[in-house]
Amino acid sequence: MINNIYHKKALLAQGFSVETFVNETYFITDDFDYRDFEVNEKRNWLGKYFAKYLFFLRTVSTYKCVYIYFNGGPFYGEQRLRRHEPKLFKLSKTKVVVMPYGGDVSILRDFPNLPYKHALDSDYPEFYKHMPSVEEQVRRWTIHADHVISGCDWVDFTYHWDTLTLAHFSIDIAKFSPYRKNLEFYRREYTLDNPLKILHAPNHKATKGSSFFIKAVEELKSEGYPVELVLLQGKPNTEVLEAMSKVDVVADQLIVGWYAMFSMEAMSMGKPVICYLRKDLIELYLSSGNLASLEELPHINSHFLEVKQNLLGILKGDISLEERSVKGIKFVEKYHSLEYIGKVFHKVNSSINIQPSNRKGLSVPL
C-alpha cells in the first residue's frame, strides 16, 4: 500500500498523469487520491447499492490504463463480477497492467519453499480455502491483462511475465536522507548500556520468522552479549520509520526468501538489513540480467538456522555494518529509485501504446 504512493511519484516523474484509488484503507497508510468508500458514505441508498458499478464506471471513464494487482480492480471482492472484469476493461478500451503483491498470487499447492508454506499456513490457517479463487485470478489476469509484471519471490506463482524485476517496489530515497547517520555510528563498541539495537516490525510473525529472531537475541543476551531486539507490530508506517532511525540493524525476514518494502526503507535510511535471500532467486536475477553481480547485494543474507551466527558476527566485528550501509544505499538508488522504476513503467506503457499525457493518464490502485 505504501508502494502505491511511490509508484505514482515514479510515473509522475516520467510525465504521466496519475491518480491512486482505493475502495478501503488499512492502518499502515491512507494517503490516496480517490477513496471510494468515503464517496460511498455520501451516496443515497440506490448509489450504495450500485457502488461497485459506479466505481468501475468512474475508473474506465477516468483512466487510459490501470495498474492493478491479481485480485482485480473495482470489482475486487465481488465474486460474481470479478470474473467479467477483464472483458469489461477491454470493452471500455482501458489497458490493464497487472502485478503481484503477495497474497494475491500465493498458490501453495506446488510451492517449493516448505518452511514458508508452513509459516503461511500458521499465519493464515483459513488461507487454503481461497486457493481455487487465487489460482483462478492468476490465470484470469495472466491471460487477459495487456502486460504482466513479476519479480521478487512471486515468480514461484506467476507462470508468465512480460517484464521481470527484482521487485516492482519503488522508493523516494531523498525522503530518507535526513535519517542517515554518520557512518562512524557503525564503528562504535557495543556495551550492556549501549547494546546493538535491532528493529523487527512484522505484520505476519510466522512468515517473517519472528520467533527465530527472538530466540537468537534471547540466547545471546543470556550469554552476556550486548544486544537488544525492538519489536513493533500493528503500528503505522510513520511510527515504524521513527523507530528504525534509532537502531543499528533492521531485521526483515528469515523465511520468505526475498526482500520487500521494509528492507528498502531501511536501506534508504542507511540501515544494514538482515534478510534471507534464496539462492535460486539470486541465480534467476543474475541470469536474467536484473542483477549485475552478486557483490551488489547489500543484505546480511541469513537463513533462519544462521541468524544467531550472523548476529554474533556483527557483535564481534566480522560483519561490517558500515560496508552494508554504503552498499544498501547504492542498491536502492540503482534498482528501486523513482527514476529507475519510472523508466521500467515507461517502457511497459510504451509497449501497450500508452504515452505521457496531462489529460487522461494512469492510476496505481490498492
mmCIF file of N, CA and C in Angstrom, residues 156-264:
data_model
loop_
_atom_site.group_PDB
_atom_site.id
_atom_site.type_symbol
_atom_site.label_atom_id
_atom_site.label_comp_id
_atom_site.label_asym_id
_atom_site.label_seq_id
_atom_site.Cartn_x
_atom_site.Cartn_y
_atom_site.Cartn_z
ATOM 1 N N ASP A 156 7.481 -17.732 -8.206
ATOM 2 C CA ASP A 156 7.056 -19.089 -7.890
ATOM 3 C C ASP A 156 5.616 -19.341 -8.315
ATOM 4 N N PHE A 157 4.817 -18.269 -8.384
ATOM 5 C CA PHE A 157 3.380 -18.412 -8.611
ATOM 6 C C PHE A 157 2.920 -17.858 -9.951
ATOM 7 N N THR A 158 3.625 -16.859 -10.474
ATOM 8 C CA THR A 158 3.253 -16.279 -11.765
ATOM 9 C C THR A 158 3.984 -17.042 -12.857
ATOM 10 N N TYR A 159 3.226 -17.719 -13.706
ATOM 11 C CA TYR A 159 3.850 -18.615 -14.682
ATOM 12 C C TYR A 159 4.209 -17.915 -15.984
ATOM 13 N N HIS A 160 3.902 -16.620 -16.086
ATOM 14 C CA HIS A 160 4.303 -15.825 -17.253
ATOM 15 C C HIS A 160 4.508 -14.389 -16.802
ATOM 16 N N TRP A 161 5.457 -13.716 -17.444
ATOM 17 C CA TRP A 161 5.623 -12.274 -17.228
ATOM 18 C C TRP A 161 6.181 -11.637 -18.487
ATOM 19 N N ASP A 162 5.722 -10.432 -18.750
ATOM 20 C CA ASP A 162 6.262 -9.641 -19.856
ATOM 21 C C ASP A 162 7.459 -8.830 -19.391
ATOM 22 N N THR A 163 7.440 -8.436 -18.117
ATOM 23 C CA THR A 163 8.548 -7.690 -17.520
ATOM 24 C C THR A 163 8.923 -8.340 -16.201
ATOM 25 N N LEU A 164 10.202 -8.644 -16.046
ATOM 26 C CA LEU A 164 10.716 -9.221 -14.796
ATOM 27 C C LEU A 164 11.544 -8.169 -14.076
ATOM 28 N N THR A 165 11.302 -7.997 -12.780
ATOM 29 C CA THR A 165 12.051 -7.057 -11.955
ATOM 30 C C THR A 165 12.551 -7.775 -10.700
ATOM 31 N N LEU A 166 13.555 -7.198 -10.043
ATOM 32 C CA LEU A 166 13.941 -7.723 -8.728
ATOM 33 C C LEU A 166 12.739 -7.652 -7.791
ATOM 34 N N ALA A 167 11.984 -6.591 -7.918
ATOM 35 C CA ALA A 167 10.695 -6.345 -7.272
ATOM 36 C C ALA A 167 10.237 -5.016 -7.852
ATOM 37 N N HIS A 168 8.941 -4.872 -8.125
ATOM 38 C CA HIS A 168 8.479 -3.632 -8.748
ATOM 39 C C HIS A 168 8.413 -2.475 -7.755
ATOM 40 N N PHE A 169 8.797 -2.712 -6.503
ATOM 41 C CA PHE A 169 8.748 -1.665 -5.485
ATOM 42 C C PHE A 169 9.676 -0.503 -5.828
ATOM 43 N N SER A 170 9.187 0.697 -5.545
ATOM 44 C CA SER A 170 9.981 1.901 -5.728
ATOM 45 C C SER A 170 9.973 2.686 -4.423
ATOM 46 N N ILE A 171 10.924 3.600 -4.287
ATOM 47 C CA ILE A 171 11.005 4.374 -3.047
ATOM 48 C C ILE A 171 11.623 5.737 -3.322
ATOM 49 N N ASP A 172 11.140 6.731 -2.615
ATOM 50 C CA ASP A 172 11.673 8.093 -2.721
ATOM 51 C C ASP A 172 12.860 8.200 -1.770
ATOM 52 N N ILE A 173 14.048 7.960 -2.296
ATOM 53 C CA ILE A 173 15.242 7.872 -1.460
ATOM 54 C C ILE A 173 15.542 9.199 -0.754
ATOM 55 N N ALA A 174 15.243 10.309 -1.430
ATOM 56 C CA ALA A 174 15.523 11.627 -0.844
ATOM 57 C C ALA A 174 14.762 11.831 0.463
ATOM 58 N N LYS A 175 13.606 11.209 0.574
ATOM 59 C CA LYS A 175 12.790 11.323 1.793
ATOM 60 C C LYS A 175 13.531 10.803 3.019
ATOM 61 N N PHE A 176 14.463 9.877 2.809
ATOM 62 C CA PHE A 176 15.131 9.213 3.922
ATOM 63 C C PHE A 176 16.503 9.793 4.249
ATOM 64 N N SER A 177 16.989 10.710 3.428
ATOM 65 C CA SER A 177 18.336 11.243 3.665
ATOM 66 C C SER A 177 18.484 11.927 5.023
ATOM 67 N N PRO A 178 17.455 12.614 5.568
ATOM 68 C CA PRO A 178 17.627 13.222 6.902
ATOM 69 C C PRO A 178 17.857 12.207 8.013
ATOM 70 N N TYR A 179 17.448 10.943 7.775
ATOM 71 C CA TYR A 179 17.597 9.914 8.802
ATOM 72 C C TYR A 179 19.012 9.335 8.843
ATOM 73 N N ARG A 180 19.784 9.521 7.778
ATOM 74 C CA ARG A 180 21.060 8.824 7.663
ATOM 75 C C ARG A 180 22.054 9.314 8.708
ATOM 76 N N LYS A 181 22.655 8.355 9.382
ATOM 77 C CA LYS A 181 23.646 8.657 10.410
ATOM 78 C C LYS A 181 25.032 8.797 9.785
ATOM 79 N N ASN A 182 25.919 9.460 10.490
ATOM 80 C CA ASN A 182 27.323 9.435 10.114
ATOM 81 C C ASN A 182 27.803 7.990 10.174
ATOM 82 N N LEU A 183 28.570 7.564 9.188
ATOM 83 C CA LEU A 183 28.996 6.169 9.123
ATOM 84 C C LEU A 183 29.811 5.732 10.341
ATOM 85 N N GLU A 184 30.395 6.690 11.037
ATOM 86 C CA GLU A 184 31.148 6.338 12.246
ATOM 87 C C GLU A 184 30.240 5.722 13.312
ATOM 88 N N PHE A 185 28.935 5.949 13.177
ATOM 89 C CA PHE A 185 27.950 5.353 14.078
ATOM 90 C C PHE A 185 28.093 3.835 14.102
ATOM 91 N N TYR A 186 28.494 3.257 12.957
ATOM 92 C CA TYR A 186 28.579 1.803 12.856
ATOM 93 C C TYR A 186 29.923 1.242 13.324
ATOM 94 N N ARG A 187 30.808 2.122 13.809
ATOM 95 C CA ARG A 187 32.112 1.651 14.285
ATOM 96 C C ARG A 187 32.181 1.624 15.811
ATOM 97 N N ARG A 188 31.077 1.901 16.457
ATOM 98 C CA ARG A 188 31.107 2.020 17.915
ATOM 99 C C ARG A 188 31.209 0.652 18.588
ATOM 100 N N GLU A 189 31.623 0.670 19.837
ATOM 101 C CA GLU A 189 31.685 -0.535 20.662
ATOM 102 C C GLU A 189 30.314 -0.773 21.303
ATOM 103 N N TYR A 190 29.888 -2.022 21.335
ATOM 104 C CA TYR A 190 28.609 -2.370 21.952
ATOM 105 C C TYR A 190 28.842 -2.736 23.415
ATOM 106 N N THR A 191 28.041 -2.156 24.280
ATOM 107 C CA THR A 191 28.137 -2.442 25.712
ATOM 108 C C THR A 191 26.738 -2.740 26.236
ATOM 109 N N LEU A 192 26.659 -3.222 27.479
ATOM 110 C CA LEU A 192 25.352 -3.506 28.076
ATOM 111 C C LEU A 192 24.528 -2.234 28.224
ATOM 112 N N ASP A 193 25.202 -1.109 28.396
ATOM 113 C CA ASP A 193 24.495 0.169 28.488
ATOM 114 C C ASP A 193 24.163 0.756 27.118
ATOM 115 N N ASN A 194 24.869 0.295 26.115
ATOM 116 C CA ASN A 194 24.663 0.793 24.747
ATOM 117 C C ASN A 194 24.737 -0.389 23.777
ATOM 118 N N PRO A 195 23.728 -1.268 23.817
ATOM 119 C CA PRO A 195 23.796 -2.530 23.067
ATOM 120 C C PRO A 195 23.545 -2.359 21.570
ATOM 121 N N LEU A 196 23.833 -3.411 20.830
ATOM 122 C CA LEU A 196 23.448 -3.495 19.424
ATOM 123 C C LEU A 196 21.924 -3.549 19.373
ATOM 124 N N LYS A 197 21.306 -2.557 18.736
ATOM 125 C CA LYS A 197 19.845 -2.490 18.686
ATOM 126 C C LYS A 197 19.347 -2.947 17.317
ATOM 127 N N ILE A 198 18.387 -3.865 17.355
ATOM 128 C CA ILE A 198 17.841 -4.463 16.136
ATOM 129 C C ILE A 198 16.336 -4.215 16.104
ATOM 130 N N LEU A 199 15.835 -3.703 14.984
ATOM 131 C CA LEU A 199 14.396 -3.482 14.832
ATOM 132 C C LEU A 199 13.784 -4.590 13.987
ATOM 133 N N HIS A 200 12.684 -5.148 14.495
ATOM 134 C CA HIS A 200 11.902 -6.124 13.735
ATOM 135 C C HIS A 200 10.441 -5.709 13.850
ATOM 136 N N ALA A 201 9.766 -5.504 12.707
ATOM 137 C CA ALA A 201 8.388 -4.998 12.726
ATOM 138 C C ALA A 201 7.500 -5.834 11.807
ATOM 139 N N PRO A 202 7.134 -7.034 12.240
ATOM 140 C CA PRO A 202 6.366 -7.933 11.376
ATOM 141 C C PRO A 202 4.862 -7.663 11.420
ATOM 142 N N ASN A 203 4.223 -7.765 10.267
ATOM 143 C CA ASN A 203 2.764 -7.838 10.248
ATOM 144 C C ASN A 203 2.312 -9.290 10.358
ATOM 145 N N HIS A 204 3.186 -10.200 9.937
ATOM 146 C CA HIS A 204 2.876 -11.628 9.943
ATOM 147 C C HIS A 204 4.080 -12.351 10.554
ATOM 148 N N LYS A 205 3.978 -12.702 11.812
ATOM 149 C CA LYS A 205 5.148 -13.142 12.576
ATOM 150 C C LYS A 205 5.719 -14.470 12.102
ATOM 151 N N ALA A 206 4.874 -15.410 11.711
ATOM 152 C CA ALA A 206 5.386 -16.715 11.273
ATOM 153 C C ALA A 206 6.110 -16.593 9.939
ATOM 154 N N THR A 207 5.505 -15.887 8.978
ATOM 155 C CA THR A 207 6.129 -15.768 7.662
ATOM 156 C C THR A 207 7.389 -14.921 7.693
ATOM 157 N N LYS A 208 7.532 -14.072 8.691
ATOM 158 C CA LYS A 208 8.745 -13.265 8.828
ATOM 159 C C LYS A 208 9.828 -13.979 9.640
ATOM 160 N N GLY A 209 9.479 -15.112 10.254
ATOM 161 C CA GLY A 209 10.465 -15.832 11.069
ATOM 162 C C GLY A 209 10.773 -15.130 12.375
ATOM 163 N N SER A 210 9.787 -14.419 12.917
ATOM 164 C CA SER A 210 9.999 -13.623 14.129
ATOM 165 C C SER A 210 10.522 -14.445 15.302
ATOM 166 N N SER A 211 10.016 -15.666 15.441
ATOM 167 C CA SER A 211 10.418 -16.497 16.585
ATOM 168 C C SER A 211 11.916 -16.788 16.562
ATOM 169 N N PHE A 212 12.498 -16.866 15.366
ATOM 170 C CA PHE A 212 13.934 -17.153 15.263
ATOM 171 C C PHE A 212 14.773 -15.928 15.632
ATOM 172 N N PHE A 213 14.296 -14.739 15.266
ATOM 173 C CA PHE A 213 14.973 -13.516 15.714
ATOM 174 C C PHE A 213 14.928 -13.415 17.235
ATOM 175 N N ILE A 214 13.746 -13.635 17.791
ATOM 176 C CA ILE A 214 13.549 -13.514 19.241
ATOM 177 C C ILE A 214 14.427 -14.523 19.989
ATOM 178 N N LYS A 215 14.421 -15.764 19.516
ATOM 179 C CA LYS A 215 15.210 -16.818 20.168
ATOM 180 C C LYS A 215 16.701 -16.503 20.119
ATOM 181 N N ALA A 216 17.183 -16.078 18.952
ATOM 182 C CA ALA A 216 18.615 -15.787 18.788
ATOM 183 C C ALA A 216 19.053 -14.666 19.718
ATOM 184 N N VAL A 217 18.252 -13.607 19.807
ATOM 185 C CA VAL A 217 18.601 -12.466 20.653
ATOM 186 C C VAL A 217 18.564 -12.870 22.129
ATOM 187 N N GLU A 218 17.560 -13.636 22.524
ATOM 188 C CA GLU A 218 17.463 -14.065 23.923
ATOM 189 C C GLU A 218 18.649 -14.942 24.317
ATOM 190 N N GLU A 219 19.056 -15.822 23.415
ATOM 191 C CA GLU A 219 20.206 -16.683 23.704
ATOM 192 C C GLU A 219 21.487 -15.863 23.833
ATOM 193 N N LEU A 220 21.676 -14.904 22.953
ATOM 194 C CA LEU A 220 22.872 -14.060 23.014
ATOM 195 C C LEU A 220 22.890 -13.221 24.287
ATOM 196 N N LYS A 221 21.735 -12.703 24.672
ATOM 197 C CA LYS A 221 21.646 -11.920 25.906
ATOM 198 C C LYS A 221 21.979 -12.788 27.120
ATOM 199 N N SER A 222 21.478 -14.020 27.121
ATOM 200 C CA SER A 222 21.749 -14.925 28.249
ATOM 201 C C SER A 222 23.223 -15.303 28.335
ATOM 202 N N GLU A 223 23.923 -15.188 27.196
ATOM 203 C CA GLU A 223 25.355 -15.488 27.161
ATOM 204 C C GLU A 223 26.192 -14.242 27.444
ATOM 205 N N GLY A 224 25.517 -13.132 27.734
ATOM 206 C CA GLY A 224 26.220 -11.913 28.134
ATOM 207 C C GLY A 224 26.518 -10.934 27.033
ATOM 208 N N TYR A 225 26.003 -11.169 25.830
ATOM 209 C CA TYR A 225 26.281 -10.254 24.717
ATOM 210 C C TYR A 225 25.351 -9.040 24.783
ATOM 211 N N PRO A 226 25.856 -7.850 24.447
ATOM 212 C CA PRO A 226 25.044 -6.621 24.489
ATOM 213 C C PRO A 226 24.187 -6.468 23.236
ATOM 214 N N VAL A 227 22.991 -6.987 23.271
ATOM 215 C CA VAL A 227 22.101 -6.940 22.114
ATOM 216 C C VAL A 227 20.667 -6.726 22.589
ATOM 217 N N GLU A 228 19.904 -5.977 21.809
ATOM 218 C CA GLU A 228 18.513 -5.671 22.171
ATOM 219 C C GLU A 228 17.640 -5.741 20.923
ATOM 220 N N LEU A 229 16.493 -6.413 21.041
ATOM 221 C CA LEU A 229 15.545 -6.501 19.933
ATOM 222 C C LEU A 229 14.369 -5.565 20.194
ATOM 223 N N VAL A 230 14.142 -4.636 19.262
ATOM 224 C CA VAL A 230 12.987 -3.738 19.324
ATOM 225 C C VAL A 230 11.909 -4.340 18.428
ATOM 226 N N LEU A 231 10.807 -4.755 19.012
ATOM 227 C CA LEU A 231 9.760 -5.456 18.283
ATOM 228 C C LEU A 231 8.513 -4.577 18.190
ATOM 229 N N LEU A 232 8.094 -4.278 16.950
ATOM 230 C CA LEU A 232 6.893 -3.483 16.706
ATOM 231 C C LEU A 232 5.919 -4.270 15.855
ATOM 232 N N GLN A 233 4.647 -4.168 16.174
ATOM 233 C CA GLN A 233 3.632 -4.849 15.365
ATOM 234 C C GLN A 233 2.340 -4.036 15.375
ATOM 235 N N GLY A 234 1.703 -3.953 14.199
ATOM 236 C CA GLY A 234 0.452 -3.231 14.101
ATOM 237 C C GLY A 234 0.575 -1.734 14.269
ATOM 238 N N LYS A 235 1.731 -1.168 13.886
ATOM 239 C CA LYS A 235 1.974 0.265 14.035
ATOM 240 C C LYS A 235 1.966 0.947 12.665
ATOM 241 N N PRO A 236 1.535 2.203 12.595
ATOM 242 C CA PRO A 236 1.578 2.924 11.323
ATOM 243 C C PRO A 236 3.009 3.127 10.849
ATOM 244 N N ASN A 237 3.147 3.334 9.546
ATOM 245 C CA ASN A 237 4.464 3.435 8.943
ATOM 246 C C ASN A 237 5.303 4.548 9.538
ATOM 247 N N THR A 238 4.693 5.675 9.878
ATOM 248 C CA THR A 238 5.450 6.797 10.449
ATOM 249 C C THR A 238 6.129 6.400 11.761
ATOM 250 N N GLU A 239 5.436 5.623 12.568
ATOM 251 C CA GLU A 239 5.994 5.185 13.847
ATOM 252 C C GLU A 239 7.117 4.174 13.646
ATOM 253 N N VAL A 240 6.951 3.300 12.659
ATOM 254 C CA VAL A 240 7.992 2.308 12.354
ATOM 255 C C VAL A 240 9.264 3.010 11.868
ATOM 256 N N LEU A 241 9.117 4.000 10.999
ATOM 257 C CA LEU A 241 10.283 4.723 10.483
ATOM 258 C C LEU A 241 11.017 5.476 11.580
ATOM 259 N N GLU A 242 10.278 6.035 12.517
ATOM 260 C CA GLU A 242 10.901 6.738 13.628
ATOM 261 C C GLU A 242 11.728 5.773 14.473
ATOM 262 N N ALA A 243 11.185 4.585 14.734
ATOM 263 C CA ALA A 243 11.917 3.569 15.491
ATOM 264 C C ALA A 243 13.134 3.080 14.696
ATOM 265 N N MET A 244 12.970 2.948 13.398
ATOM 266 C CA MET A 244 14.056 2.487 12.531
ATOM 267 C C MET A 244 15.249 3.435 12.588
ATOM 268 N N SER A 245 14.986 4.714 12.702
ATOM 269 C CA SER A 245 16.065 5.710 12.699
ATOM 270 C C SER A 245 16.952 5.611 13.936
ATOM 271 N N LYS A 246 16.490 4.902 14.966
ATOM 272 C CA LYS A 246 17.204 4.869 16.242
ATOM 273 C C LYS A 246 17.909 3.541 16.510
ATOM 274 N N VAL A 247 17.921 2.625 15.538
ATOM 275 C CA VAL A 247 18.548 1.317 15.758
ATOM 276 C C VAL A 247 19.783 1.162 14.876
ATOM 277 N N ASP A 248 20.518 0.084 15.145
ATOM 278 C CA ASP A 248 21.735 -0.202 14.372
ATOM 279 C C ASP A 248 21.450 -1.049 13.143
ATOM 280 N N VAL A 249 20.545 -2.014 13.294
ATOM 281 C CA VAL A 249 20.282 -3.017 12.266
ATOM 282 C C VAL A 249 18.775 -3.228 12.155
ATOM 283 N N VAL A 250 18.322 -3.539 10.944
ATOM 284 C CA VAL A 250 16.910 -3.873 10.725
ATOM 285 C C VAL A 250 16.809 -5.342 10.355
ATOM 286 N N ALA A 251 15.945 -6.066 11.062
ATOM 287 C CA ALA A 251 15.717 -7.493 10.807
ATOM 288 C C ALA A 251 14.442 -7.623 9.983
ATOM 289 N N ASP A 252 14.572 -8.047 8.738
ATOM 290 C CA ASP A 252 13.411 -8.136 7.850
ATOM 291 C C ASP A 252 12.714 -9.489 7.999
ATOM 292 N N GLN A 253 13.229 -10.523 7.313
ATOM 293 C CA GLN A 253 12.587 -11.838 7.376
ATOM 294 C C GLN A 253 13.613 -12.939 7.171
ATOM 295 N N LEU A 254 13.274 -14.142 7.641
ATOM 296 C CA LEU A 254 14.180 -15.290 7.580
ATOM 297 C C LEU A 254 13.580 -16.472 6.837
ATOM 298 N N ILE A 255 12.384 -16.310 6.273
ATOM 299 C CA ILE A 255 11.646 -17.442 5.712
ATOM 300 C C ILE A 255 11.305 -17.251 4.238
ATOM 301 N N VAL A 256 10.833 -16.080 3.877
ATOM 302 C CA VAL A 256 10.262 -15.843 2.551
ATOM 303 C C VAL A 256 11.267 -16.126 1.436
ATOM 304 N N GLY A 257 12.458 -15.544 1.547
ATOM 305 C CA GLY A 257 13.475 -15.776 0.533
ATOM 306 C C GLY A 257 13.782 -14.586 -0.346
ATOM 307 N N TRP A 258 13.119 -13.438 -0.117
ATOM 308 C CA TRP A 258 13.448 -12.224 -0.869
ATOM 309 C C TRP A 258 13.072 -11.020 -0.020
ATOM 310 N N TYR A 259 13.387 -9.837 -0.489
ATOM 311 C CA TYR A 259 13.167 -8.619 0.281
ATOM 312 C C TYR A 259 11.986 -7.846 -0.287
ATOM 313 N N ALA A 260 11.498 -6.874 0.500
ATOM 314 C CA ALA A 260 10.391 -6.028 0.037
ATOM 315 C C ALA A 260 10.544 -4.629 0.617
ATOM 316 N N MET A 261 9.427 -3.933 0.840
ATOM 317 C CA MET A 261 9.461 -2.522 1.208
ATOM 318 C C MET A 261 10.183 -2.246 2.519
ATOM 319 N N PHE A 262 10.027 -3.112 3.502
ATOM 320 C CA PHE A 262 10.659 -2.882 4.799
ATOM 321 C C PHE A 262 12.181 -2.801 4.653
ATOM 322 N N SER A 263 12.748 -3.728 3.889
ATOM 323 C CA SER A 263 14.187 -3.699 3.603
ATOM 324 C C SER A 263 14.573 -2.430 2.872
ATOM 325 N N MET A 264 13.756 -2.041 1.898
ATOM 326 C CA MET A 264 14.098 -0.870 1.083
ATOM 327 C C MET A 264 14.058 0.413 1.889
#
